[in-house]
XYZ file of C-alpha atoms in Angstrom:
753
model
C -0.032 -0.110 -0.009
C 3.031 2.026 -0.101
C 2.757 3.038 -3.522
C -0.484 4.370 -3.399
C -0.235 6.337 0.145
C 2.638 8.306 -1.500
C 0.689 8.836 -5.012
C -2.326 10.679 -2.340
C 0.371 13.068 -1.586
C 1.119 14.212 -4.895
C 0.537 17.567 -5.836
C -0.357 19.985 -9.161
C -0.147 18.520 -12.436
C 1.439 15.097 -10.989
C -2.193 14.612 -9.309
C -4.191 15.481 -12.399
C -1.819 12.789 -14.107
C -2.420 10.352 -11.093
C -5.910 11.061 -11.386
C -6.499 11.073 -15.513
C -5.383 6.875 -14.861
C -8.695 6.264 -13.531
C -12.218 5.708 -14.971
C -14.996 3.418 -16.194
C -11.985 0.801 -17.161
C -10.802 0.981 -13.448
C -12.469 3.079 -10.838
C -10.489 5.331 -8.457
C -12.522 3.946 -5.473
C -11.802 0.527 -6.048
C -7.927 1.418 -6.178
C -8.399 3.036 -2.826
C -10.279 0.163 -0.948
C -8.213 -2.420 -2.499
C -4.948 -1.021 -2.472
C -3.454 -3.391 -0.257
C -4.675 -5.898 -2.116
C -3.926 -5.064 -5.483
C 0.010 -3.969 -4.419
C 0.147 -7.601 -3.477
C -0.463 -9.133 -6.532
C 2.064 -10.618 -9.468
C 0.836 -8.338 -12.224
C 4.261 -8.759 -13.239
C 3.684 -12.836 -13.714
C 1.348 -12.358 -15.859
C 2.599 -12.559 -19.768
C 0.437 -10.047 -21.872
C 1.317 -11.674 -25.052
C 1.220 -15.079 -24.596
C -2.546 -16.336 -24.679
C -1.535 -19.251 -22.046
C -1.328 -16.319 -19.300
C -4.875 -15.942 -19.424
C -6.041 -18.489 -17.146
C -3.769 -16.801 -14.843
C -5.018 -13.325 -15.374
C -8.770 -15.056 -15.046
C -8.064 -16.106 -11.606
C -6.727 -12.553 -10.813
C -9.978 -10.698 -12.129
C -12.250 -13.412 -10.468
C -10.003 -12.709 -6.870
C -11.008 -9.087 -7.227
C -14.244 -9.379 -7.860
C -14.519 -11.375 -4.338
C -12.272 -9.135 -2.960
C -14.904 -5.750 -3.948
C -17.606 -8.381 -2.712
C -16.014 -9.372 0.630
C -15.148 -5.345 1.215
C -18.878 -4.333 0.207
C -20.261 -7.484 2.474
C -18.216 -5.902 5.558
C -20.018 -2.206 5.070
C -22.415 -1.206 7.904
C -23.975 1.515 9.251
C -25.588 4.697 7.281
C -21.937 5.506 5.660
C -21.826 1.917 4.935
C -24.728 1.468 2.862
C -24.180 3.461 -0.213
C -20.721 2.165 -0.381
C -21.357 -1.134 -0.205
C -23.990 -0.727 -3.351
C -21.444 0.727 -5.007
C -18.453 -1.280 -4.428
C -20.728 -3.852 -5.290
C -21.855 -2.082 -8.987
C -17.863 -1.949 -9.672
C -17.566 -5.515 -8.827
C -20.277 -6.553 -11.683
C -19.035 -3.984 -13.649
C -15.463 -5.061 -13.766
C -17.057 -8.706 -14.157
C -18.657 -7.695 -17.185
C -16.053 -5.969 -18.948
C -13.127 -8.030 -18.468
C -14.795 -11.531 -17.779
C -13.882 -12.534 -21.949
C -10.679 -10.605 -21.993
C -8.919 -11.054 -18.341
C -5.476 -9.985 -20.218
C -6.725 -6.672 -20.820
C -7.469 -6.074 -16.511
C -3.970 -7.078 -16.528
C -2.599 -3.899 -18.313
C -5.359 -1.968 -17.181
C -3.417 -2.030 -13.660
C 0.025 -2.658 -14.743
C -0.040 0.536 -16.558
C -1.682 1.905 -13.172
C 0.684 0.794 -11.103
C 4.022 1.200 -13.532
C 2.653 5.354 -14.089
C 1.886 6.014 -10.089
C 5.621 4.920 -9.200
C 6.900 6.679 -12.289
C 4.766 10.024 -10.527
C 6.117 9.518 -6.551
C 9.620 9.009 -8.271
C 10.170 12.301 -10.100
C 7.804 13.844 -7.184
C 10.606 12.483 -4.507
C 13.368 12.779 -7.031
C 14.431 9.732 -5.562
C 14.307 6.085 -7.199
C 11.592 3.786 -6.472
C 12.066 0.481 -7.768
C 8.959 -0.815 -9.601
C 9.870 -4.293 -8.073
C 9.993 -3.262 -4.835
C 8.807 -6.787 -3.400
C 11.614 -8.929 -1.663
C 12.067 -12.066 -3.144
C 10.489 -13.508 -0.294
C 7.510 -11.900 -0.246
C 6.454 -12.454 -4.273
C 7.030 -16.271 -2.984
C 4.894 -15.864 0.096
C 2.099 -13.531 -2.222
C 2.602 -16.967 -5.110
C 2.026 -19.648 -2.441
C -1.242 -17.860 -0.749
C -2.489 -18.112 -4.614
C -2.036 -21.353 -4.602
C -3.405 -22.049 -1.024
C -6.685 -20.013 -2.684
C -6.904 -22.197 -6.039
C -6.432 -25.726 -4.108
C -8.812 -24.180 -1.665
C -11.534 -23.492 -4.101
C -10.782 -26.715 -6.533
C -11.474 -28.787 -2.998
C -14.703 -26.615 -2.468
C -15.935 -27.671 -5.754
C -14.440 -31.398 -5.048
C -17.088 -31.459 -2.041
C -19.909 -30.071 -3.735
C -19.649 -33.149 -6.646
C -19.390 -35.554 -3.608
C -22.332 -33.994 -1.900
C -24.548 -34.183 -5.505
C -23.296 -37.448 -6.065
C -24.060 -38.908 -2.406
C -27.468 -36.806 -2.551
C -28.279 -38.779 -5.789
C -26.579 -42.289 -4.489
C -29.240 -41.895 -1.328
C -32.053 -41.333 -3.661
C -31.464 -43.905 -5.564
C -30.633 -46.107 -2.115
C -34.115 -45.033 -1.018
C -35.637 -46.743 -4.404
C -34.205 -50.419 -3.752
C -35.367 -49.990 -0.552
C -38.844 -49.505 -2.292
C -38.558 -52.068 -5.146
C -37.973 -54.324 -1.890
C -41.175 -53.464 -0.147
C -42.590 -54.163 -3.557
C -41.056 -57.716 -3.351
C -42.126 -58.564 -0.012
C -46.325 -57.215 -0.763
C -46.058 -59.658 -3.701
C -47.449 -62.296 -1.365
C -51.340 -60.995 -1.315
C -51.058 -61.083 -5.201
C -52.313 -63.614 -7.057
C -49.894 -66.315 -8.144
C -49.726 -65.684 -11.479
C -48.997 -62.005 -11.782
C -47.111 -62.449 -8.671
C -44.835 -64.433 -10.833
C -44.858 -61.787 -13.855
C -43.928 -58.615 -11.327
C -41.749 -60.138 -9.331
C -39.290 -61.276 -12.497
C -39.890 -57.498 -13.416
C -39.163 -56.264 -9.742
C -36.101 -58.388 -9.013
C -34.125 -56.919 -12.534
C -34.865 -53.950 -11.344
C -33.261 -54.355 -7.914
C -30.546 -56.284 -9.298
C -29.975 -53.244 -11.751
C -30.452 -50.850 -8.912
C -27.920 -52.829 -6.515
C -25.634 -53.206 -9.114
C -25.411 -49.532 -9.639
C -25.606 -48.536 -6.193
C -22.306 -51.390 -5.394
C -20.574 -49.600 -8.418
C -21.786 -45.598 -7.138
C -20.440 -46.509 -3.529
C -16.998 -47.337 -4.370
C -17.231 -44.353 -6.746
C -18.377 -42.190 -3.819
C -15.415 -43.494 -1.538
C -12.901 -43.141 -4.311
C -13.968 -39.847 -4.120
C -14.284 -39.175 -0.416
C -10.783 -41.040 0.081
C -9.324 -37.938 -2.888
C -10.398 -34.993 -1.257
C -8.959 -36.246 1.825
C -6.111 -36.605 0.683
C -6.183 -33.066 -1.498
C -6.677 -31.890 2.258
C -3.854 -32.878 3.654
C -1.815 -31.599 0.919
C -3.618 -28.163 1.075
C -2.827 -28.658 5.193
C 0.703 -28.904 4.422
C 0.931 -26.189 2.286
C -0.836 -23.898 5.045
C 1.623 -25.352 7.682
C 4.767 -24.435 5.843
C 3.381 -21.230 4.469
C 2.402 -20.706 8.273
C 5.783 -21.270 9.546
C 6.896 -19.551 7.585
C 5.621 -15.994 8.378
C 5.210 -17.033 12.072
C 8.858 -18.601 12.048
C 10.757 -16.720 10.011
C 8.968 -13.116 9.176
C 7.096 -12.005 12.387
C 10.009 -13.693 14.704
C 12.548 -11.012 12.104
C 9.811 -8.534 13.147
C 9.784 -8.875 16.954
C 14.206 -9.117 16.533
C 13.715 -5.895 14.985
C 11.376 -4.418 17.474
C 14.092 -5.600 20.224
C 17.329 -4.409 18.473
C 14.882 -0.512 18.100
C 15.149 -0.482 21.729
C 18.657 0.026 21.459
C 18.309 2.681 19.149
C 17.851 0.517 16.079
C 15.313 1.568 13.132
C 11.979 0.801 13.437
C 10.222 -2.423 13.288
C 7.800 -1.533 10.332
C 6.088 -3.949 8.052
C 3.238 -5.036 10.595
C 0.267 -4.237 8.032
C 2.098 -6.598 6.324
C 2.156 -9.432 8.257
C -1.053 -8.918 9.156
C -2.451 -8.887 5.743
C -0.487 -12.709 5.890
C -2.031 -13.631 8.820
C -5.734 -12.721 8.010
C -4.981 -14.186 4.435
C -4.122 -17.630 6.458
C -6.980 -17.564 8.980
C -9.872 -17.396 6.083
C -8.453 -20.148 4.248
C -7.556 -22.159 7.377
C -10.908 -20.997 8.314
C -12.561 -22.456 5.177
C -10.274 -25.823 5.024
C -11.551 -26.587 8.427
C -15.094 -25.635 7.424
C -14.949 -28.508 4.192
C -13.318 -31.003 6.878
C -17.026 -30.413 8.976
C -18.914 -30.844 6.127
C -17.323 -34.115 5.411
C -17.094 -35.428 8.042
C -21.162 -34.422 8.214
C -21.447 -36.341 4.968
C -19.972 -39.383 5.865
C -21.780 -39.567 8.744
C -24.568 -39.190 6.844
C -23.762 -42.090 5.018
C -21.702 -44.719 6.278
C -19.099 -46.630 4.089
C -16.854 -49.512 5.134
C -13.387 -47.898 4.871
C -10.533 -45.218 6.736
C -12.765 -42.045 5.945
C -14.448 -41.429 9.629
C -10.792 -41.899 10.881
C -8.161 -40.008 8.253
C -11.103 -36.985 8.745
C -10.901 -37.016 12.130
C -6.653 -37.001 11.792
C -7.901 -34.332 9.226
C -10.036 -31.785 11.773
C -7.174 -32.003 14.677
C -4.515 -31.302 12.460
C -6.638 -28.046 11.024
C -7.411 -27.243 14.749
C -3.880 -27.058 15.654
C -2.756 -24.837 12.918
C -5.606 -22.272 13.850
C -4.825 -22.502 17.486
C -1.061 -21.761 16.655
C -2.286 -18.906 14.292
C -4.276 -16.919 16.891
C -1.704 -17.261 19.646
C 0.703 -16.331 17.994
C -0.319 -13.312 16.458
C -1.341 -11.825 19.876
C 1.568 -9.670 20.091
C 2.663 -6.808 21.825
C 2.841 -4.072 19.200
C 3.897 -1.166 21.224
C 6.373 -2.079 23.861
C 6.175 -1.102 27.852
C 9.980 0.542 29.058
C 12.658 -1.646 29.547
C 13.789 0.574 31.886
C 10.666 0.931 34.455
C 10.369 3.155 37.815
C 7.808 2.632 40.120
C 4.693 4.999 40.518
C 5.703 6.022 36.988
C 2.960 6.686 34.307
C 3.742 3.975 31.234
C 2.012 2.723 28.549
C 1.637 -0.573 25.969
C -0.264 -1.726 23.255
C -1.304 -5.299 22.045
C -2.688 -6.392 18.671
C -4.430 -9.502 17.344
C -3.636 -9.825 13.669
C -6.034 -11.884 12.965
C -9.088 -10.136 15.139
C -10.965 -9.106 11.950
C -10.669 -11.745 9.920
C -11.843 -14.374 12.869
C -14.632 -12.101 13.994
C -13.153 -11.983 17.655
C -13.685 -8.135 17.673
C -17.457 -9.184 17.431
C -17.455 -10.180 20.926
C -14.707 -7.509 22.815
C -12.465 -9.750 24.523
C -10.300 -8.018 27.221
C -6.496 -8.070 28.532
C -5.568 -8.074 31.352
C -1.352 -7.160 32.440
C 0.661 -8.777 35.020
C 4.750 -8.347 36.020
C 6.387 -11.605 36.772
C 9.787 -12.440 37.285
C 12.418 -14.469 35.159
C 11.437 -17.606 36.920
C 7.614 -16.802 36.777
C 8.268 -16.440 33.124
C 10.232 -19.477 32.852
C 7.667 -21.444 34.145
C 5.164 -20.294 31.572
C 6.714 -21.458 28.608
C 6.849 -25.002 30.563
C 3.362 -24.611 30.951
C 3.918 -25.052 34.873
C 1.522 -23.424 37.147
C 3.467 -20.738 39.718
C 2.764 -20.659 43.195
C 1.938 -16.645 42.541
C 0.459 -15.281 39.635
C 2.793 -11.945 39.490
C 5.670 -10.093 41.475
C 4.164 -7.262 41.998
C 1.444 -4.880 41.261
C 0.087 -2.832 38.453
C -2.647 -0.076 38.644
C -4.831 0.094 35.836
C -3.916 -3.070 33.798
C -7.504 -4.339 32.042
C -8.160 -2.845 28.688
C -10.775 -3.767 26.636
C -9.840 -4.819 22.608
C -11.078 -2.445 20.160
C -11.560 -3.179 16.445
C -10.745 0.331 14.624
C -12.702 -0.343 11.068
C -11.013 2.174 8.952
C -7.034 -0.092 9.637
C -8.676 -3.802 10.875
C -6.927 -3.890 13.486
C -8.098 -5.235 16.481
C -5.918 -3.913 19.609
C -6.074 -2.924 23.248
C -3.965 0.668 24.583
C -3.119 0.868 27.992
C -2.523 4.386 28.603
C -2.307 4.733 32.347
C -0.523 1.882 33.551
C 1.686 2.245 37.022
C 3.721 -0.250 38.847
C 2.811 0.497 42.482
C 5.053 -1.809 43.914
C 7.094 -4.735 43.133
C 8.769 -7.989 44.771
C 12.026 -8.660 44.095
C 13.536 -12.928 44.437
C 16.844 -13.845 46.300
C 19.728 -12.680 44.105
C 22.565 -14.298 43.068
C 26.063 -13.632 43.524
C 27.264 -10.704 42.577
C 23.830 -9.667 40.887
C 22.597 -6.124 41.497
C 18.412 -5.101 41.571
C 19.651 -3.629 38.203
C 20.061 -6.762 36.860
C 17.242 -8.618 37.899
C 14.641 -8.974 34.875
C 10.901 -9.222 35.067
C 8.114 -9.021 32.208
C 5.013 -7.974 31.665
C 2.685 -10.767 30.510
C -0.506 -9.639 28.722
C -3.038 -12.317 28.850
C -6.887 -12.824 27.612
C -9.282 -14.922 26.492
C -11.061 -15.816 22.516
C -13.825 -16.873 21.736
C -13.565 -17.904 17.422
C -16.252 -18.998 15.022
C -18.984 -18.483 17.495
C -17.650 -20.079 20.547
C -16.905 -23.013 18.767
C -13.515 -22.711 19.777
C -11.680 -20.632 22.337
C -8.307 -19.785 22.972
C -6.718 -18.993 26.253
C -3.999 -16.488 25.043
C -0.832 -15.029 26.890
C 2.235 -12.579 25.372
C 5.468 -11.936 27.496
C 7.438 -8.183 26.801
C 10.351 -7.543 26.218
C 12.109 -8.258 29.498
C 12.128 -5.334 32.251
C 14.150 -3.571 34.561
C 12.439 -2.259 37.607
C 14.578 0.590 39.460
C 13.073 2.633 42.563
C 15.362 6.293 41.751
C 17.018 7.643 38.719
C 20.369 6.807 39.560
C 19.662 3.256 38.799
C 18.817 4.060 35.355
C 22.291 4.016 33.751
C 23.186 0.198 34.980
C 19.471 -0.701 34.272
C 20.306 0.467 30.642
C 23.267 -1.538 30.428
C 21.159 -4.758 31.251
C 18.476 -3.887 28.845
C 21.241 -2.867 25.885
C 23.158 -6.272 26.617
C 19.934 -8.360 26.522
C 18.832 -6.502 23.221
C 22.005 -6.855 21.671
C 22.411 -10.626 22.663
C 19.153 -12.134 22.771
C 18.746 -15.331 20.322
C 15.151 -16.349 19.226
C 13.368 -19.238 21.185
C 15.520 -18.362 23.960
C 14.570 -19.540 27.483
C 13.907 -16.396 29.305
C 15.809 -14.432 29.943
C 19.110 -15.884 28.948
C 21.905 -14.080 27.161
C 25.510 -15.270 26.473
C 28.024 -14.170 29.541
C 30.746 -13.141 26.501
C 30.712 -11.799 23.483
C 32.924 -11.118 20.890
C 34.005 -7.621 20.956
C 33.288 -6.408 17.247
C 29.739 -7.694 18.320
C 29.702 -5.129 20.951
C 31.197 -2.131 18.874
C 27.896 -2.654 16.970
C 25.711 -2.222 19.927
C 27.414 0.568 21.258
C 27.395 2.400 17.816
C 24.003 1.840 17.102
C 22.833 3.176 21.117
C 25.226 6.300 20.215
C 24.154 7.153 17.112
C 20.666 6.771 18.049
C 21.549 8.735 21.458
C 22.821 11.684 18.873
C 19.769 11.514 16.184
C 22.809 11.378 14.029
C 24.212 9.623 11.337
C 27.786 9.976 12.996
C 28.059 7.438 14.446
C 31.814 5.759 16.114
C 34.203 5.673 13.978
C 37.173 3.481 13.823
C 39.448 5.109 15.719
C 36.773 5.719 18.056
C 36.339 2.465 18.615
C 40.109 1.624 19.101
C 39.828 3.117 21.972
C 37.272 2.495 23.093
C 38.981 -1.004 22.984
C 41.772 0.206 25.032
C 39.806 1.445 27.459
C 37.821 -1.328 28.081
C 41.149 -4.233 27.877
C 43.338 -1.597 29.180
C 45.611 -2.545 26.113
C 48.228 -0.045 24.012
C 47.825 -1.253 20.792
C 46.189 0.985 18.135
C 45.814 -2.075 15.617
C 41.931 -2.902 15.315
C 42.782 -6.376 14.114
C 43.988 -7.290 17.252
C 40.676 -7.096 19.053
C 39.048 -8.329 16.530
C 39.148 -12.025 18.182
C 38.667 -10.614 21.823
C 35.540 -11.024 24.144
C 34.410 -9.201 26.282
C 31.813 -10.302 29.212
C 29.265 -8.457 31.181
C 31.218 -8.420 34.223
C 34.242 -6.205 32.669
C 31.480 -4.193 30.683
C 29.355 -2.937 33.883
C 30.407 -5.017 37.069
C 33.593 -4.588 37.618
C 35.444 -1.130 37.932
C 38.095 0.104 34.895
C 41.948 -0.296 36.895
C 42.398 3.072 38.344
C 39.222 4.022 38.535
C 35.462 3.461 40.670
C 33.501 3.191 37.141
C 32.605 0.234 35.239
C 32.996 0.456 31.565
C 29.639 1.449 30.573
C 29.203 3.518 33.496
C 31.780 6.297 31.679
C 30.529 5.653 28.162
C 27.229 6.280 29.303
C 28.158 9.650 30.986
C 29.772 10.452 27.445
C 25.955 9.874 25.574
C 24.644 12.034 28.319
C 27.351 14.504 28.230
C 26.781 14.684 24.491
C 22.992 14.398 24.722
C 22.126 17.263 26.956
C 25.122 20.059 26.219
C 27.578 19.552 23.207
C 24.750 16.755 20.801
C 24.856 20.128 17.797
C 28.936 20.491 18.137
C 29.107 16.586 18.080
C 27.214 15.871 15.090
C 28.969 18.793 12.660
C 32.397 17.109 14.097
C 33.774 20.014 16.084
C 34.390 17.133 18.795
C 37.175 14.226 18.626
C 36.277 12.895 21.743
C 37.603 9.427 21.854
C 41.441 10.713 22.519
C 43.300 9.681 25.330
C 45.983 12.414 26.964
C 48.604 10.932 24.873
C 47.464 11.171 21.962
C 46.023 14.788 22.282
C 49.778 15.761 22.945
C 51.052 13.972 20.244
C 48.484 15.818 18.185
C 48.607 18.597 19.442
C 53.151 18.903 19.856
C 53.479 19.758 15.545
C 50.309 22.382 15.581
C 50.869 26.386 15.750
C 50.015 27.794 19.062
C 46.582 28.312 19.956
C 45.521 25.015 18.553
C 43.226 23.040 20.658
C 40.441 20.118 20.822
C 37.702 18.470 23.187
C 38.224 15.224 24.494
C 36.471 13.545 27.247
C 37.380 13.111 30.698
C 39.227 9.821 31.432
C 38.743 10.185 35.340
C 35.353 11.794 35.319
C 32.365 10.487 34.859
C 30.701 12.748 31.809
C 33.752 14.935 31.635
C 35.045 16.819 28.982
C 39.288 17.863 28.731
C 40.439 20.960 26.961
C 43.914 20.708 25.868
C 45.591 23.569 23.533
C 49.121 24.504 22.319
C 50.501 27.911 24.459
C 54.053 29.577 24.043
C 54.069 30.639 27.799
C 51.808 30.542 31.033
C 50.778 33.680 30.235
C 49.591 34.077 26.794
C 47.566 31.234 24.669
C 47.916 32.012 21.434
C 46.009 32.314 18.445
C 42.460 29.793 18.640
C 42.720 27.237 16.193
C 40.601 23.991 16.016
C 42.131 20.782 15.629
C 41.355 18.355 13.266
C 42.261 22.014 10.878
C 39.365 23.642 9.891
C 38.085 27.789 9.837
C 37.695 29.709 12.189
C 33.935 30.684 10.995
C 33.394 26.700 9.958
C 33.669 25.815 13.648
C 32.662 28.846 15.353
C 29.937 30.466 13.024
C 26.771 28.189 13.964
C 27.603 28.681 17.657
C 28.219 32.203 18.192
C 26.832 35.444 17.776
C 26.391 37.642 15.073
C 28.145 41.364 15.742
C 26.270 44.205 15.240
C 27.448 47.356 14.275
C 31.277 46.739 14.006
C 33.827 46.484 10.898
C 34.787 43.804 9.678
C 38.670 42.762 11.259
C 41.139 43.520 8.582
C 43.037 39.645 10.465
C 39.691 38.110 11.515
C 40.164 38.436 14.789
C 38.272 40.970 17.077
C 39.986 42.759 19.155
C 38.434 41.654 23.318
C 36.720 44.628 24.888
C 36.327 44.161 28.529
C 32.395 45.094 29.394
C 32.649 44.411 33.303
C 34.830 42.514 35.877
C 33.312 39.969 38.961
C 35.244 40.772 41.168
C 34.266 37.888 43.212
C 36.211 35.811 40.216
C 39.102 37.753 40.031
C 42.801 36.632 41.169
C 46.076 38.371 40.825
C 48.094 37.625 37.487
C 50.270 34.705 38.257
C 53.736 35.363 37.515
C 54.689 33.049 34.764
C 56.595 29.510 35.892
C 58.159 26.897 33.933
C 56.444 23.529 33.596
C 52.413 24.879 34.692
C 51.228 27.135 32.055
C 48.190 29.075 32.622
C 44.619 29.027 30.272
C 44.900 32.736 28.935
C 41.384 34.823 27.638
C 43.012 37.070 25.432
C 45.165 35.657 22.779
C 47.901 37.916 20.582
C 48.070 38.814 17.236
C 48.844 35.573 15.102
C 51.086 37.440 13.100
C 53.589 36.921 16.475
C 55.473 33.591 16.148
C 56.420 32.352 19.668
C 57.932 29.304 20.975
C 55.094 26.413 21.524
C 54.039 24.594 24.641
C 51.626 21.643 25.283
C 49.057 22.563 27.769
C 46.337 21.141 29.828
C 43.611 23.434 31.711
C 45.723 23.375 35.036
C 44.735 22.785 38.297
C 44.545 26.859 39.955
C 41.504 27.153 37.599
C 38.050 26.442 39.801
C 36.778 24.755 37.015
C 39.429 21.977 36.932
C 40.936 18.923 38.978
C 43.672 17.915 39.646
C 43.934 15.898 36.239
C 43.098 18.862 34.101
C 39.821 17.549 33.586
C 36.662 20.224 33.435
C 33.745 19.477 34.880
C 30.649 20.856 33.965
C 28.784 20.739 36.638
C 30.973 22.941 38.886
C 31.219 25.232 35.874
C 27.736 25.573 35.773
C 27.505 26.514 39.266
C 29.841 29.236 38.518
C 27.359 30.565 36.242
C 24.330 30.756 37.823
C 26.473 32.498 40.380
C 27.675 34.926 37.907
C 23.934 35.099 37.279
C 22.845 35.713 40.709
C 25.986 38.729 40.884
C 24.565 40.553 37.911
C 21.068 40.880 39.160
C 22.643 42.895 41.987
C 22.364 46.820 42.494
C 25.432 47.831 40.405
C 26.054 50.661 43.005
C 27.201 47.680 45.080
C 28.634 45.420 43.239
C 31.014 47.591 41.205
C 31.837 50.765 42.990
C 35.674 51.630 42.083
C 35.623 48.904 39.697
C 36.698 50.034 35.996
C 34.965 49.233 32.427
């Protein structure tokens, strides 16, 4: 349906061109209401010049008419009445127009789709591939077409069997009438009796011979029909496995990676259309098998039919049970770091709800939080003494059917975890490593209470916290689980060790998501992280490819000489960038992942005043400024490393100058407006080996010897290692702001402007 959605957004001449594609030959209303179905068919597989493909075209025409009729039947209410009549009219119109030339319908629709794609491509100035469906999707759609044909064939065979059986029963009744007539001949005179008896016996012999032959024929029909149903069921099971165990599992995996910042999962509407087709075909075959059972009971014949039909009925029930229970999914996951007493939301959806008429008796869904051990027991169908590990407020919701989208879903908008019951922890495990899950459960009746299913689905792992200070460690648990969980695992088992490249991929995904940027972690950044993680000095990326990192190294054991873990340091960097320096990271103004020695090596050969920003090694969320200065009291010309023009670096962030002439040398002369007395200190005497940060720089034309310097400890915003403390800086800024609010006479007496 993606093409039609984009086509509706066309403007001007492109919109008029698109509208001109439609008319009596193919109404635009048909395109609109059957958009998803039309785009899902293999129109390009029909060769217009090949007469042998006329049968394919005829099937597509019949399917189009059936879809229109089905769409018309589902219209209810005052508004739906007119649409029902209109769609029914279009179905009849298309049938009469193209019944004798179905290839022309295919030609018409192919032209419309290709033209729409061309118009959309031109409007977006981007490529939109005509064969946009993947090979897997084409295979799935082709199998659905084969299943539709085989289901229609068995329907025709079943009707033929029913007709033959009804005629057989009539002839059987005729044979009984003849036998009754023979029995009544005893009261007839002997001469007349002999003549009539001979005639009736001959007639009876003929009928009985026919009945014998027809009984064998009926039994063969029944066995052939059961064999066809068996083949169809095998194909249905294979198609369902492909959709549920591959496509749906891949969607769930994408949903899990989206929790780490991966691309949004998408594709759920396509999955629903497939699941609805499955449900429709399975239900049709189930009804056929039920009718075949009724025919067998109506006319029992010797043979294995009863056992075959019982087996088929059991198999089809298992297939539809697997479909219903597997398509009860969580469309919107609850937050994976869940704080108590905080409102959160989630959405569950039944992908076959509209097709099986579950919405006719809207089911209620209940949400409960369970521990990892309880989740394991639930998957083994073991009963647990306590159904939940906490109390969730507003945890009941009725599923609603949205007719416009055809979805049946329940939206939990105001849930809140009131309390949590923790289990005994193992070894060094902390509360932020303990995993829970939100379980959603409901009960559906299908086919007018003919089948009742109790369904459950588990959310992604949830880490419960009670204070914001636990958030970073809880996020580490979630990131590790989302990145390295395997499909079909026992809840919630993850590997204790992973290869370094695997972890790099997860960290890069998370970092880009937090920065909302395509600029992630480059190879040099990852080497820096590897050096920090493994306490290594190697700068060769290949040295780390086969190395593994354990969960303990990631977020349980502190880095050597520090009081924080690798993840805590990395998370601090992300918080710093996200809250304060995101634009400067995204435009490349911050190198960041550089150690002290690398910074010195980079700057040693650079001109006076060159500086760079790197992340602090010793402080979580700190940033260090390193620069080149010619002496302790003068900082030289300000240059950025790596070399870029001053305007390209600072242009986007400095205030525009008004009323000042453009300086000849590109530098603005300093003009001190005010002096804050509480933050002024006498100028220190120059001393060797302890350079000082200076607020002014000399003219760039003056050459001086070059020294490397880092912010010294005498600066109130620096620690002993020359690290920039962002929180202290903010405190200073607030204090200055407070001073500036005081009356000028009291504050600035005796000061020179």
